[in-house]
XYZ file of C-alpha atoms in Angstrom:
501
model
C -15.231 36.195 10.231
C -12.022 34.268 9.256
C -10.404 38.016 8.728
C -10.304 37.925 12.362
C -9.005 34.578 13.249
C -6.056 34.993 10.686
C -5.804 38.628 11.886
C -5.435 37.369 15.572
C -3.743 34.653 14.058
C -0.436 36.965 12.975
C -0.394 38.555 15.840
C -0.162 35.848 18.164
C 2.577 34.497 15.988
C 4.638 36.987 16.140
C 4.407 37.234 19.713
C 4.436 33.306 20.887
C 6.513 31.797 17.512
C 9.157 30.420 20.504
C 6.585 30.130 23.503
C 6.226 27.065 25.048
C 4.715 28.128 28.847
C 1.299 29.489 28.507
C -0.553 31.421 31.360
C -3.135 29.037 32.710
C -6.061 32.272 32.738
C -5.967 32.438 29.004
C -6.979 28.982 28.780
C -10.797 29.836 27.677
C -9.408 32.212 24.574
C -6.740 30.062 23.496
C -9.576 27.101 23.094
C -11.764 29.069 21.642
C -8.988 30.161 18.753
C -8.470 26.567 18.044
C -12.312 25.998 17.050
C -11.720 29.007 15.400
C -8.485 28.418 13.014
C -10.087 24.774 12.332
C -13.330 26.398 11.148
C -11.347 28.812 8.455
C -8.887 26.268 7.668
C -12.014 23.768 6.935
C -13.465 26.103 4.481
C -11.876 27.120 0.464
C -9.039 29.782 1.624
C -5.864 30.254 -0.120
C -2.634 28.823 0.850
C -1.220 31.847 2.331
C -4.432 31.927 4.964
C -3.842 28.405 5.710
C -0.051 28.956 6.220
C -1.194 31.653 8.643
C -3.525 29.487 10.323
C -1.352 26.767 10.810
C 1.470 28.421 11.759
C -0.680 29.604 14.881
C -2.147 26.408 15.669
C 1.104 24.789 15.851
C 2.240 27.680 18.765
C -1.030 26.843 20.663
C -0.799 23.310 19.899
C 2.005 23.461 22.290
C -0.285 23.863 25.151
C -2.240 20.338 26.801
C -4.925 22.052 28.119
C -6.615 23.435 24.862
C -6.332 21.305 22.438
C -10.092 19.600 22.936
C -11.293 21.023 19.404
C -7.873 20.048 17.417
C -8.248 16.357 18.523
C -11.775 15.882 17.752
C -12.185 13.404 14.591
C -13.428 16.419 12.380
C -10.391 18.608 13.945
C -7.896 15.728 12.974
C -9.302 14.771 9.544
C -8.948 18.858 8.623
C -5.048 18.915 9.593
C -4.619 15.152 7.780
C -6.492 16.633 4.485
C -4.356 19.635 4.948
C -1.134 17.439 5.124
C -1.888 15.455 2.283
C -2.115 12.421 4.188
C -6.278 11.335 3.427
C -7.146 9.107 0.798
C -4.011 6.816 1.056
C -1.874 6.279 -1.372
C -3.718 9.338 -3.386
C -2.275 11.336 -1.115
C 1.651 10.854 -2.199
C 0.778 11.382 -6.168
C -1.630 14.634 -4.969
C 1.461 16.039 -3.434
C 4.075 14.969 -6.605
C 2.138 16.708 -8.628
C 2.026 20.455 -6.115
C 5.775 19.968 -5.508
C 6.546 22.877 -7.330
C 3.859 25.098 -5.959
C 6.224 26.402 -2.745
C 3.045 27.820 -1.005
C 0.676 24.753 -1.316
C 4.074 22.736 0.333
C 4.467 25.218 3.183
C 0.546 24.250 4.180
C 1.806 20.792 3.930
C 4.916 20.671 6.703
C 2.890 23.109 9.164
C 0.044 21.004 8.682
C 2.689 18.002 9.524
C 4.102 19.944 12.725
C 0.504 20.724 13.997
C -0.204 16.749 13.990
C 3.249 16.463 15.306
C 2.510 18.413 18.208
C -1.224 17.506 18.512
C -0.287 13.699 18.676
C 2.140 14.058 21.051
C 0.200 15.890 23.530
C -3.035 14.208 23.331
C -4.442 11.208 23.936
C -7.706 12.016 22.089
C -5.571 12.776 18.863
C -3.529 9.528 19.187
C -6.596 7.834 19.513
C -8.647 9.429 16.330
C -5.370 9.031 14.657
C -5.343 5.190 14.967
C -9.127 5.316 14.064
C -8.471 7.380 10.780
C -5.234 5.625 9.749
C -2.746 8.393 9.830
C -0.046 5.893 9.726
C -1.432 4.288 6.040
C -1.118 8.005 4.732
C 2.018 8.354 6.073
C 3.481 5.327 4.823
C 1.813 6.225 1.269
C 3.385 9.226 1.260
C 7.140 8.175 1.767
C 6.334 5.275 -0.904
C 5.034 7.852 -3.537
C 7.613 10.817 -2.555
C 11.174 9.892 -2.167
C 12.355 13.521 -3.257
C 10.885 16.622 -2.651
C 11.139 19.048 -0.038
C 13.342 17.905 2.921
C 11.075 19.643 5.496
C 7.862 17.233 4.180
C 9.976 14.005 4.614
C 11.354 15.138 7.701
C 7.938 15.849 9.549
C 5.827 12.420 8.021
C 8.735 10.639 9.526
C 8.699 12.077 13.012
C 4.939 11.701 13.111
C 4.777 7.918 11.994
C 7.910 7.741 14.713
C 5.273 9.365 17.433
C 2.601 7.595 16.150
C 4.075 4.210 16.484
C 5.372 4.956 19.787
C 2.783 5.621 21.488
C 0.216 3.466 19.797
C 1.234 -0.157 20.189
C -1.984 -0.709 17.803
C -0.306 1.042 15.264
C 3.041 0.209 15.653
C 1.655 -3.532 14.984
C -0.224 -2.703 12.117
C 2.733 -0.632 10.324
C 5.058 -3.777 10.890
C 2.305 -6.465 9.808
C -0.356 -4.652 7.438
C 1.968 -2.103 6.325
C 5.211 -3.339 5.621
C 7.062 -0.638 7.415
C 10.186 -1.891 8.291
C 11.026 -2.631 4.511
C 9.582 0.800 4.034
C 11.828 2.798 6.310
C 14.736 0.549 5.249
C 13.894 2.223 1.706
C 14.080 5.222 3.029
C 17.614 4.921 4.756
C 18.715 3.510 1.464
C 17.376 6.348 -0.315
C 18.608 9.243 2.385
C 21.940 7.581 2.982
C 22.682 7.024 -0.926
C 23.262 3.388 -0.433
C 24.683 1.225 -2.921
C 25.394 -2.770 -2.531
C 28.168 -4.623 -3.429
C 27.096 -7.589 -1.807
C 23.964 -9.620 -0.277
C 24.594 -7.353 3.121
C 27.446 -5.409 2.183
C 27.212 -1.557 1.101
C 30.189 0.084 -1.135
C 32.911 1.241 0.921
C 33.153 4.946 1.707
C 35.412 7.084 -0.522
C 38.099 8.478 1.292
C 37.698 11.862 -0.117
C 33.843 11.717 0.398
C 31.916 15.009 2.033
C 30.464 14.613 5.213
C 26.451 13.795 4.544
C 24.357 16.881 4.286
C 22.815 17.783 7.683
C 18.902 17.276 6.076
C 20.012 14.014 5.197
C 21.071 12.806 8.660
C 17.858 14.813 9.953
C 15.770 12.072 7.654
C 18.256 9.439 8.551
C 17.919 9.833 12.732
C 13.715 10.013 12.376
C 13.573 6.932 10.182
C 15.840 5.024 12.739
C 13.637 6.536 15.713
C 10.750 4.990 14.164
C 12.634 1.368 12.870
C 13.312 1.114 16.890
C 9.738 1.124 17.983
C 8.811 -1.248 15.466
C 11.700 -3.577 16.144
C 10.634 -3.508 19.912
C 9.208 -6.541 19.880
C 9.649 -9.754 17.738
C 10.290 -9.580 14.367
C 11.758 -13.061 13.746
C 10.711 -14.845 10.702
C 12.558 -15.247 7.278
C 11.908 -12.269 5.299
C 12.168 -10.206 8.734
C 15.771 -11.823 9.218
C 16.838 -10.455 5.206
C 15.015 -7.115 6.016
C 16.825 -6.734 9.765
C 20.340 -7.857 8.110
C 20.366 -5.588 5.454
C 19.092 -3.062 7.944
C 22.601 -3.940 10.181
C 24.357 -3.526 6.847
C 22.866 0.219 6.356
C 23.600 0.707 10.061
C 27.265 -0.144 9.814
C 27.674 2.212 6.898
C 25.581 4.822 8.582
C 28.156 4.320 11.753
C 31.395 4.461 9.147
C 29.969 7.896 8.023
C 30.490 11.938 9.735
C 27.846 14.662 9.409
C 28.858 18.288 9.831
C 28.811 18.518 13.329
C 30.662 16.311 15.752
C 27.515 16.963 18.200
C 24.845 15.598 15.382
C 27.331 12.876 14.142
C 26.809 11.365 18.232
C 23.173 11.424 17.747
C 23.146 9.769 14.620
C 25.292 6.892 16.198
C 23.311 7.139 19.210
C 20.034 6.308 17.562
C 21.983 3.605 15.036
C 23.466 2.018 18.895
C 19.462 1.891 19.851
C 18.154 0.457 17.128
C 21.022 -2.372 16.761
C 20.211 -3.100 20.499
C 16.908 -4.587 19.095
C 17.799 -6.493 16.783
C 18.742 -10.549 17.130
C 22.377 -10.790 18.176
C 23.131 -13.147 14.737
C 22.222 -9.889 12.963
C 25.823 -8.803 14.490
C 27.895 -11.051 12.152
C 26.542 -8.507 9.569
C 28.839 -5.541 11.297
C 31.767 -7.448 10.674
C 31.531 -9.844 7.853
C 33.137 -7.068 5.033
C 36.859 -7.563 3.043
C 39.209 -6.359 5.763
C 41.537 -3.412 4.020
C 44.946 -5.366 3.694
C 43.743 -8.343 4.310
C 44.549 -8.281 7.915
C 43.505 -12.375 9.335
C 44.158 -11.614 12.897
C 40.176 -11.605 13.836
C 39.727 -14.692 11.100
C 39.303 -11.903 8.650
C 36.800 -10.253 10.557
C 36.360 -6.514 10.131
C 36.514 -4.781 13.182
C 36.403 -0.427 12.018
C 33.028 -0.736 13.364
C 33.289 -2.269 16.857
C 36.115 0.194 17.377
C 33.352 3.136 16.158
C 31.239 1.502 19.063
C 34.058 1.318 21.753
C 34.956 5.288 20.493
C 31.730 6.211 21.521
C 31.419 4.250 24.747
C 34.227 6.332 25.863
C 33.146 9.098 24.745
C 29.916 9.288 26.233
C 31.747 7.912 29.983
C 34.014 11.234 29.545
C 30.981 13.429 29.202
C 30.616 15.372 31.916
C 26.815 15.536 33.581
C 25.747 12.771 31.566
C 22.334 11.066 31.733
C 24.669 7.450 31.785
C 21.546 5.527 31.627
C 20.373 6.339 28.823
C 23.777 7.717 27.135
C 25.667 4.952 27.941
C 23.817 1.418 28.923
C 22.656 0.758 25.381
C 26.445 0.889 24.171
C 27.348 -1.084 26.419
C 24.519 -3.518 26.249
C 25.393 -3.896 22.784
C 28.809 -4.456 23.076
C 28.232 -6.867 25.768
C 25.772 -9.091 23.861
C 28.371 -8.658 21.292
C 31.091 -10.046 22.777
C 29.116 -12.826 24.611
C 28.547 -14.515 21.322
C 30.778 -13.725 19.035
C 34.125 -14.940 19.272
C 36.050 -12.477 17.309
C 34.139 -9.352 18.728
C 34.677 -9.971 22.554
C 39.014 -10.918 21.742
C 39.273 -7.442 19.957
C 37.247 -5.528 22.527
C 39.321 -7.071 25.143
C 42.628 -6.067 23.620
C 41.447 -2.199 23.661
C 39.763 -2.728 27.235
C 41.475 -5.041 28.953
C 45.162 -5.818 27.864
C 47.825 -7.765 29.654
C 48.291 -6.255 33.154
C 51.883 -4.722 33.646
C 51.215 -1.944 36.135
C 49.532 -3.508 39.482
C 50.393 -1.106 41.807
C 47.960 1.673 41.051
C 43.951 0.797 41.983
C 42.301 -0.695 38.851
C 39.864 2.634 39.582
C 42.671 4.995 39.184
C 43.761 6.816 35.784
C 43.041 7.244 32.381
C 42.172 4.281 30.972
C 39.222 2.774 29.517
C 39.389 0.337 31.947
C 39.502 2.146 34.688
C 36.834 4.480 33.614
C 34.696 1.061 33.244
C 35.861 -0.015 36.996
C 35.175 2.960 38.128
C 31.352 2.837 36.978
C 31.085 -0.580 38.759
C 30.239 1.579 42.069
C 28.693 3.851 40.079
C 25.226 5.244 42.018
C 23.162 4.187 39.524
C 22.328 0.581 39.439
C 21.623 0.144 36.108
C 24.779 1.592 34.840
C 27.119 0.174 37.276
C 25.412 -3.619 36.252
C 26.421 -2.871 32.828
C 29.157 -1.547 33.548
C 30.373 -4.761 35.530
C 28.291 -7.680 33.175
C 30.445 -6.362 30.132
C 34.085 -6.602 32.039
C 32.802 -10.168 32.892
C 32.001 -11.124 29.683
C 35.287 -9.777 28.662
C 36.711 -11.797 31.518
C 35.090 -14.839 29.886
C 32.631 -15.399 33.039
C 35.618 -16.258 35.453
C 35.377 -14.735 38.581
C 39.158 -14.963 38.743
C 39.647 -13.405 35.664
C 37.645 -10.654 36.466
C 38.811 -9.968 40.214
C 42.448 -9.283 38.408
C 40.895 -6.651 36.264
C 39.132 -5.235 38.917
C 40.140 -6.019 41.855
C 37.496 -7.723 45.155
C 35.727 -4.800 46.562
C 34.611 -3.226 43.338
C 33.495 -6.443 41.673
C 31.599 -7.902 45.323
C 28.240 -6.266 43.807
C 27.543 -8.471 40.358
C 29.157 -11.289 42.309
C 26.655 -11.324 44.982
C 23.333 -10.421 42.300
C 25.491 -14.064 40.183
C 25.714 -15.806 43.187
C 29.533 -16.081 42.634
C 30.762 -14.800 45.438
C 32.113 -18.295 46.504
C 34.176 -17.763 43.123
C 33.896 -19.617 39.425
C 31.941 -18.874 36.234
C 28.761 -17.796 34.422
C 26.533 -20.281 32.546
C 28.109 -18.904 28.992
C 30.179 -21.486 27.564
C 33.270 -19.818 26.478
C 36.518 -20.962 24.150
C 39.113 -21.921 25.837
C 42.222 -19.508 24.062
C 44.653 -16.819 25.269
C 46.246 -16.632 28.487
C 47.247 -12.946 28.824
C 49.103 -13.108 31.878
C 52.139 -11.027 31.879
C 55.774 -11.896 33.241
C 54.804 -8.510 35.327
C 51.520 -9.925 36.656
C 52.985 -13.637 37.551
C 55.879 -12.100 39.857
C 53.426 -9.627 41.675
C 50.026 -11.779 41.552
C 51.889 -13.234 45.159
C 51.865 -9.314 47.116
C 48.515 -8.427 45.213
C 45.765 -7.622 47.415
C 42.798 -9.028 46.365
C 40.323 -6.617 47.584
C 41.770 -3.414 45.775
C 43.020 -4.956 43.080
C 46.916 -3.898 43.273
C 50.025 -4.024 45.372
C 50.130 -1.816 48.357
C 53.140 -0.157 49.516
C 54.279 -1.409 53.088
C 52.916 0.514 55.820
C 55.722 2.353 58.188
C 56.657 0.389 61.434
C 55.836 3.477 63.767
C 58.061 1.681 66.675
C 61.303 1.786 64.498
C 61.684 5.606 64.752
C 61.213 5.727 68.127
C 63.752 6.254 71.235
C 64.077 3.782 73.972
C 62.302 5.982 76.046
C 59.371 6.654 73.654
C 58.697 2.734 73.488
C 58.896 2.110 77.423
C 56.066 5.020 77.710
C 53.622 3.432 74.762
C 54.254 -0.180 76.513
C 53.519 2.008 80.072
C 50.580 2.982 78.395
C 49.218 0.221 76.771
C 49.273 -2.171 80.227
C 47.077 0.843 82.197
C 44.794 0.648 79.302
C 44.319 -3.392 79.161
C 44.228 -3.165 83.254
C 41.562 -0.283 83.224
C 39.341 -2.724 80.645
C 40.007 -5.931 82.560
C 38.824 -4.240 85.746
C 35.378 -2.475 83.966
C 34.509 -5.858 82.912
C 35.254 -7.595 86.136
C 33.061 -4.780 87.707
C 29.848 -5.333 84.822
C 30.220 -8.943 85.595
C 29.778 -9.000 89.573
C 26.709 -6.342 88.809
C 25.674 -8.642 86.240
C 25.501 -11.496 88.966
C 23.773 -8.988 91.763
C-alpha cells in the first residue's frame, strides 16, 4: 500500500514542487494523501521513501484546508521523530552521530520544512506543538549541534522563530525555562565567528576580510528573527542586562560586516535594526563604547561607524522607491530617535549629518537632495505612522524646541506633531536636554528677519502688476474696481430691506 502513496507521492512532486494555489475541488484527495504519507512515514521505510514522502507533504502542507491529519498529536509527533527533535536533548547527540549519513539528514531538513509549514498554517499544529514541546527539542538540538549541515540549523531556527511567535506560551517558556536568549546568542557567536576582546567588545574586522558566507547570514537573520520575539517583552534583570549587552555587542559587529549581496546585506541590518529596537535604550552605550581608530575625541571618544551604518540605511530605505515605509523605515528611525533622546553623543553626531548649520534659506526645507529634506518631506507623508516618526526624530534632533525645529522645517510642515504635543503655542518637550551648540550661521542670522515662517525659507518678492502698466490701463482697473464695490454695496442694501420685509 505505501508503493502507492510514494508512487503518487513523485508524481505530485514533480508536478506541484513550486505550487502554492491549490484548486479548492481537490480538497477531499489532497486530505486523504496526508493520512496517507503519515501512515508510511509512521511505519520502518528507508530514508529514500521518507525523503519522498516528505518532500510531498511539504508541497501539500502548503495548503490550509487539508492539513487536519498532519496536525493531529500522532501526525505531529511522526514529523518531530522524523526531525530528530523527540526525546530532548537525545535528539541533538542521535543526529551527531547520522551526520555523515547524507540520506538520513535529507529526512531530517524536509521533516524540519514540513513542521515549518504545518506550524505556520495551523492552529491545531501550533497548539500540539506547545503540548509536545517542540521548542525543548529544538533548543536541544542547536545546544548539541553547532556544525553540521547548514540546511538542519537553518530550518530548527526558523521553526523555534515561528514557534515563538505565534505561541506567547512558548515564547515565555524558551526565555524562562529554556534559556533561549543565551542560547541564540551562542548561536550568533558561533555563525558570526565572534571573538572578544573585551567585556562587550568583539575584535575589530580585518580590512582584507571576505564578505560572510551567504549560509552564515541565512543562520544569522533566523536566530535574530527569533531573539526579537523573545525580547518583545521584558527582559530586565541582571543576567538579562549581560546577556542583552553582549547581544548589542554581536549586533554592532554583525552591522560593521557585508554579505555577498547588497540586497541580503539590507536584510541582515534590517532584522539587527528590529531586534536593537527591543532592547533597553542603556544597551545603546554598547554600539559606541569601542577604541575610536585614531583616537578621534570629538564625540568624548565615542565611536560613531555604527550610527553612521544606521543613518546609511535610513536613507537608503527613504530612497527606495514603492517602499512599505512602515515597516522599512519606522524602526530605523525609532531607533535612532530613542538614540539620540538619551544619549548625548549619538543625537550631536546625527545632527551634524541631518541637520547642519543652515546657509541656504531660500529653497523650501522640502525641496532637494538632502537627508533633511527627504525627512521633511515625510512629515506630510500619508501615512501617519511614518510621518510621526519622521517629525518626533527632527525634534529630538532639534532638542524639543519648537523654535529650533520650525527653522529646520519650516511652520506648515511641522503644525501636525505640534498640535498631537500640544505645542502649537510654541516651547519644548518634557526631555531635559544639555544646553551646548548654537549652530546658527552668519547666513541664517541676516535672513532669519525675511524668513517666512510657514514654509520655512525666503520668498522672492512678488511682481507689483500696477508698475508695468500704462496710465490708461490703471484708470480702467480703478474704473473697474468702483462698479464692482458699487454693484456689492447695492446687493447687500437690497438682501437687507428683504431681510426687514
Amino acid at each position: 500500500m505505501h508503493l502507492t502513496f510514494v508512487s503518487l507521492g513523485i508524481v505530485l512532486y514533480f508536478q506541484n514542487n513550486l505550487t502554492f494555489t491549490f484548486d479548492p475541488k481537490g480538497e477531499d484527495l489532497r486530505s486523504r494523501l496526508c493520512q496517507g504519507l503519515l501512515t508510511v512515514l509512521g511505519r520502518q521505510v528507508g530514508p529514500r521513501c521518507q525523503s519522498t514522502c516528505l518532500e510531498t507533504l511539504r508541497i501539500l502542507s502548503r495548503d490550509k484546508r487539508v492539513l487536519g491529519p498532519v496536525g493531529t498529536r500522532e501526525g505531529m509527533l511522526v514529523l518531530a521523530g522524523l526531525a530528530r527533535l523527540r526525546g530532548g536533548a537525545e535528539g541533538g547527540d542521535c543526529l551527531q552521530r547520522e551526520v555523515q549519513i547524507e540520506e538520513k539528514e535529507r529526512v531530517v531538513v524536509e521533516a524540519l520544512k514540513c513542521l515549518c509549514n504545518v506550524v505556520f498554517n495551523s492552529t491545531a499544529a501550533q497548539q500540539v506543538g506547545a503540548d509536545v514541546q517542540l521548542a525543548r527539542g529544538l533548543c536541544a538540538r542547536l545546544h548539541a549541534a553547532r556544525t553540521g549541515r547548514h540546511e538542519v540549523g537553518l530550518f530548527s531556527l526558523r521553526l523555534l522563530f515561528l514557534l515563538s511567535a505565534l505561541r506567547p506560551d512558548v515564547r515565555g517558556a524558551l526565555r524562562r525555562e529554556l534559556c533561549a536568549v543565551g542560547l541564540l546568542k551562542e548561536v550568533l557567536e558561533c555563525t558570526l565567528d565572534v571573538r572578544w576582546v573585551g567585556p562587550y567588545e568583539v575584535a575589530p574586522l580585518d580590512p582584507q576580510a571576505l564578505p560572510i558566507p551567504a549560509e552564515d547570514n541565512e543562520r544569522a537573520m533566523e536566530a535574530l528573527k527569533a531573539l526579537f520575539n523573545l525580547t518583545l517583552s521584558d527582559t530586565s534583570d541582571e543576567d538579562g542586562d549581560h546577556q542583552l549587552c553582549l547581544i548589542t555587542a554581536i549586533i554592532r559587529h554583525l552591522l560593521m560586516l557585508k554579505t555577498q549581496a547588497e540586497d541580503k546585506t539590507e536584510e541582515a541590518h534590517s532584522h539587527a535594526i528590529n531586534l536593537l529596537s527591543n532592547l533597553p535604550v542603556s544597551c545603546l552605550d554598547v554600539l559606541i563604547d569601542v577604541p575610536v581608530q585614531g583616537g578621534q575625541e570629538e564625540y568624548s571618544g565615542k565611536n560613531m561607524d555604527v550610527v553612521q551604518v544606521l543613518l546609511d540605511f535610513m536613507e537608503k530605505r527613504i530612497d527606495k522607491q514603492g517602499a512599505n515605509y512602515k515597516e522599512g523605515l519606522t524602526p530605523v528611525l525609532s531607533l535612532l530617535t530613542e538614540g539620540s533622546r538619551y544619549h548625548r553623543e549619538i543625537r550631536r553626531y546625527i545632527k551634524t549629518q541631518v541637520l547642519p548649520p543652515l546657509k541656504e534659506v531660500k529653497v523650501r526645507p522640502e525641496i532637494g537632495s538632502t537627508i533633511r529634506n527627504k525627512l521633511v518631506r515625510l512629515m506630510t507623508h500619508v501615512d501617519m505612522g511614518v510621518k510621526q516618526s519622521a517629525a518626533e526624530f527632527l525634534f529630538v534632533l532639534c532638542k524639543e524646541n519648537v523654535d529650533n525645529l520650525l527653522k529646520y522645517t519650516g511652520y506648515g510642515n511641522a503644525a501636525g506633531l505640534l498640535v498631537a504635543r500640544g505645542l502649537l503655542a510654541g516651547g519644548r518637550g518634557e526631555t531635559k536636554y544639555s544646553d551646548d551648540e548654537n549652530s546658527d550661521t552668519e547666513e541664517y542670522k541676516s535672513a532669519k528677519p525675511f524668513i517666512n515662517p510657514i514654509t520655512g525659507h525666503v520668498e522672492e518678492p512678488m511682481p507689483n502688476p500696477i508698475e508695468e502698466m500704462t496710465e490708461e490701463q490703471k484708470e480702467y482697473e480703478a474704473q473697474e474696481l468702483l462698479e464692482s464695490m458699487e454693484a456689492v454695496g447695492m446687493s447687500l442694501q437690497h438682501h437687507y430691506q428683504h431681510a426687514i420685509n
